Amino acid sequence: MKGSASGMRALKGGSSRYSIFALARNALSYHENWQKAWRSPEPKPEYDVIIVGGGGHGLATAYYLASVHGIRNVAVIEKGWIGGGNTGRNTTIIRSNYLWDESAGIYEHALKLWEGLSQELNFNVMFSQRGVLTLAHSEHELKEMRRRVEAIRLNGIDSEVMTPGQIKKLVPIIDTSPTIRYPVMGGFIQKRGGTARHDAVAWGYARAADDLGVDIIQNCEVTGILREGGKVTGIETSRGTIRAKKVGCVTAGHSGVVAEMAGLHLPIDSRPLQALVSEPIKPCVDTVIMSNAVHMYISQSDKGELVMGAGVDSYNSYSQRGSLPTVEGLLAAAVELYPIVSRLRVLRTWGGIVDTCPDASPIISKTPVEGLYFNCGWGTGGFKATPGSGHVFAELIAKDEPNRISAPFSLNRFETGYLIDEHGAAGVAH
Amino acid sequence: MLLITCPWCGPRDDNEFHYGGEAHIARPLKASELSDAEWAEYLFLKQNAKGPFTERWSHSAGCRRWFNVVRNTATDEIIEVYPMGELPKSAEGIKAYETNWRRESAAQKNAKAGASDK
């Protein structure tokens, strides 16, 4: 590294942004003097708010706390490295075509934020509105789909039914012949849906939050939640005690473990969710196609890999690997629907641990412990919600009251019975 | 993938089995005496342990019988298989059973109180 300024970010007023001029300037010095995107500060003894979990949702929460609510004395505590958990393991799909008004509220809120995110963060999150198509494989499913499309449109969200002929035109590699085991009877598409670069989302939020003074503390594991008289007073970590009156936990996959530290129990089962990619091939599919009945979804990455996702495993596990039958089921469906897949090698498979809720909807909530908040239970579909989730969670923490969008996702819904049953629209069986 | 030893059929691949979730959750017998919060605790709240966990499995593609298993959910190691209606015998299993918060819960106590009335 050349130059004493490299690696030290210029703060307030002097922070440079990514632009064509910055690119030209740095090109002249062989790209060796780009500043670090975020600092790596030592943890302070006390913060106004601590966010546990440095994934997309946690970083987004910290960013909106600082940018919308002016709370800048914030720390994001991450056990490993930011974006190293489920943020980097998901299949990057974004959509808001949910059945119930409550879900439409939060996912559409997120989608609207996605649409301006690269500009807002000055960081290219590679949001690509390539459309998300969901297939129907039976008369019943098609009828259910028509109902869902109408419900979605009533909420002001784009959605339209497609015939097998239209689907074949959009996705030439699909087999729409009536002779396959689960023939394509139709489907529906949300054209504003698509994908984004998941790592860039974490990095973009990290850089923007850091710019506003948020401390991002990596390699720091939370080992305990400190409480006094029913109130949160801080956290115990592998790098010592850090105090705060408000702690927001956003630790997908391990929410149950973190809740246990505060003596709380959540309605969550943690299960492996698997995905895989093929070897890279030429562009052959330019949309996202999901299928609930035969349980697979597919898209093509910018590198050319076909990205395929399976369902959750049937049993609880924190092992971060899933079972082979789940992958076999996914591949069987993929080969039948997209015959070219049969010739491809599987490059790699992986599993992440997801928090599944009984109603397949997330929890964005205060807890019985004052000052302790949880944002979890996103199950198989948290990535698409990243900006919206962070936005409403930041407001909950800042104002200590949920807003209209997050209120239905409070923990007390399990007590009142007002569940938001989204198993149908969740896309993957829970 | 798990290799599960069915007590009746022997070791089999996990896709022959159906998962039944946490074991030893007793149904409250005097449901009307429970508050909504206590009932929600019985219905929805999970142990979701990272480590040894008592759970139920059914050999659905084989003998179709249910049994209990102690499995470490962090490593997927199966520690013990034991019949329905019995308690675990391994040290890890006993600890997982006894330290489970459910043993202290109102719903669990309600289930016991009902049983002693008979």
XYZ file of C-alpha atoms in Angstrom, chain A residues 79 253-257 260 265-271 313-325 328 355-356 358 411 413-416 419, chain B residues 1-2 13-15 17-22 36-41 43-51 53 55 57 71-76 101-102:
74
model
C -19.157 -13.010 15.183
C -30.092 -18.990 12.090
C -28.996 -18.412 15.661
C -31.831 -16.258 16.984
C -32.878 -19.044 19.340
C -29.376 -19.262 20.774
C -31.616 -18.060 25.258
C -37.871 -18.548 23.995
C -38.877 -17.910 20.408
C -41.372 -19.746 18.170
C -38.522 -20.718 15.860
C -37.041 -23.930 14.517
C -33.581 -23.564 12.963
C -33.163 -25.686 9.875
C -34.552 -29.949 5.543
C -37.179 -31.687 7.603
C -35.243 -31.608 10.855
C -33.644 -28.990 13.104
C -29.921 -28.562 12.698
C -27.189 -25.985 13.090
C -24.707 -28.060 11.102
C -24.725 -25.738 8.062
C -25.043 -28.664 5.717
C -28.197 -30.290 4.526
C -29.211 -33.779 3.533
C -28.647 -35.275 0.099
C -32.293 -36.302 -0.530
C -31.744 -34.975 -5.223
C -35.115 -19.459 11.381
C -38.471 -20.933 10.483
C -44.865 -21.555 12.545
C -44.151 -11.596 18.958
C -49.277 -12.532 17.422
C -48.638 -16.045 18.704
C -50.609 -15.160 21.794
C -53.438 -13.273 20.111
C -50.914 -15.267 12.585
C -27.743 -36.986 5.683
C -28.464 -38.978 8.798
C -31.287 -43.554 5.526
C -33.060 -40.448 6.879
C -35.359 -40.102 3.883
C -38.209 -41.162 8.221
C -40.567 -38.380 9.162
C -39.472 -35.780 11.685
C -41.755 -35.088 14.626
C -39.938 -32.204 16.288
C -39.201 -31.837 19.963
C -53.381 -17.282 26.340
C -49.661 -16.715 26.909
C -49.246 -20.109 28.562
C -51.202 -21.816 25.811
C -49.085 -20.043 23.165
C -46.006 -21.276 24.970
C -48.274 -24.470 21.043
C -45.564 -22.330 19.507
C -42.473 -21.765 21.612
C -39.554 -23.983 20.697
C -36.587 -25.395 22.511
C -34.526 -25.208 19.288
C -31.378 -26.309 21.119
C -27.917 -26.053 19.610
C -26.389 -29.221 21.009
C -31.751 -32.261 21.650
C -36.732 -35.263 19.369
C -38.976 -39.566 14.556
C -29.240 -35.834 18.544
C -26.623 -33.134 18.706
C -28.019 -30.474 16.389
C -24.629 -28.765 16.073
C -22.921 -31.871 14.672
C -25.890 -34.076 13.631
C -37.221 -24.830 30.164
C -40.433 -26.752 29.477
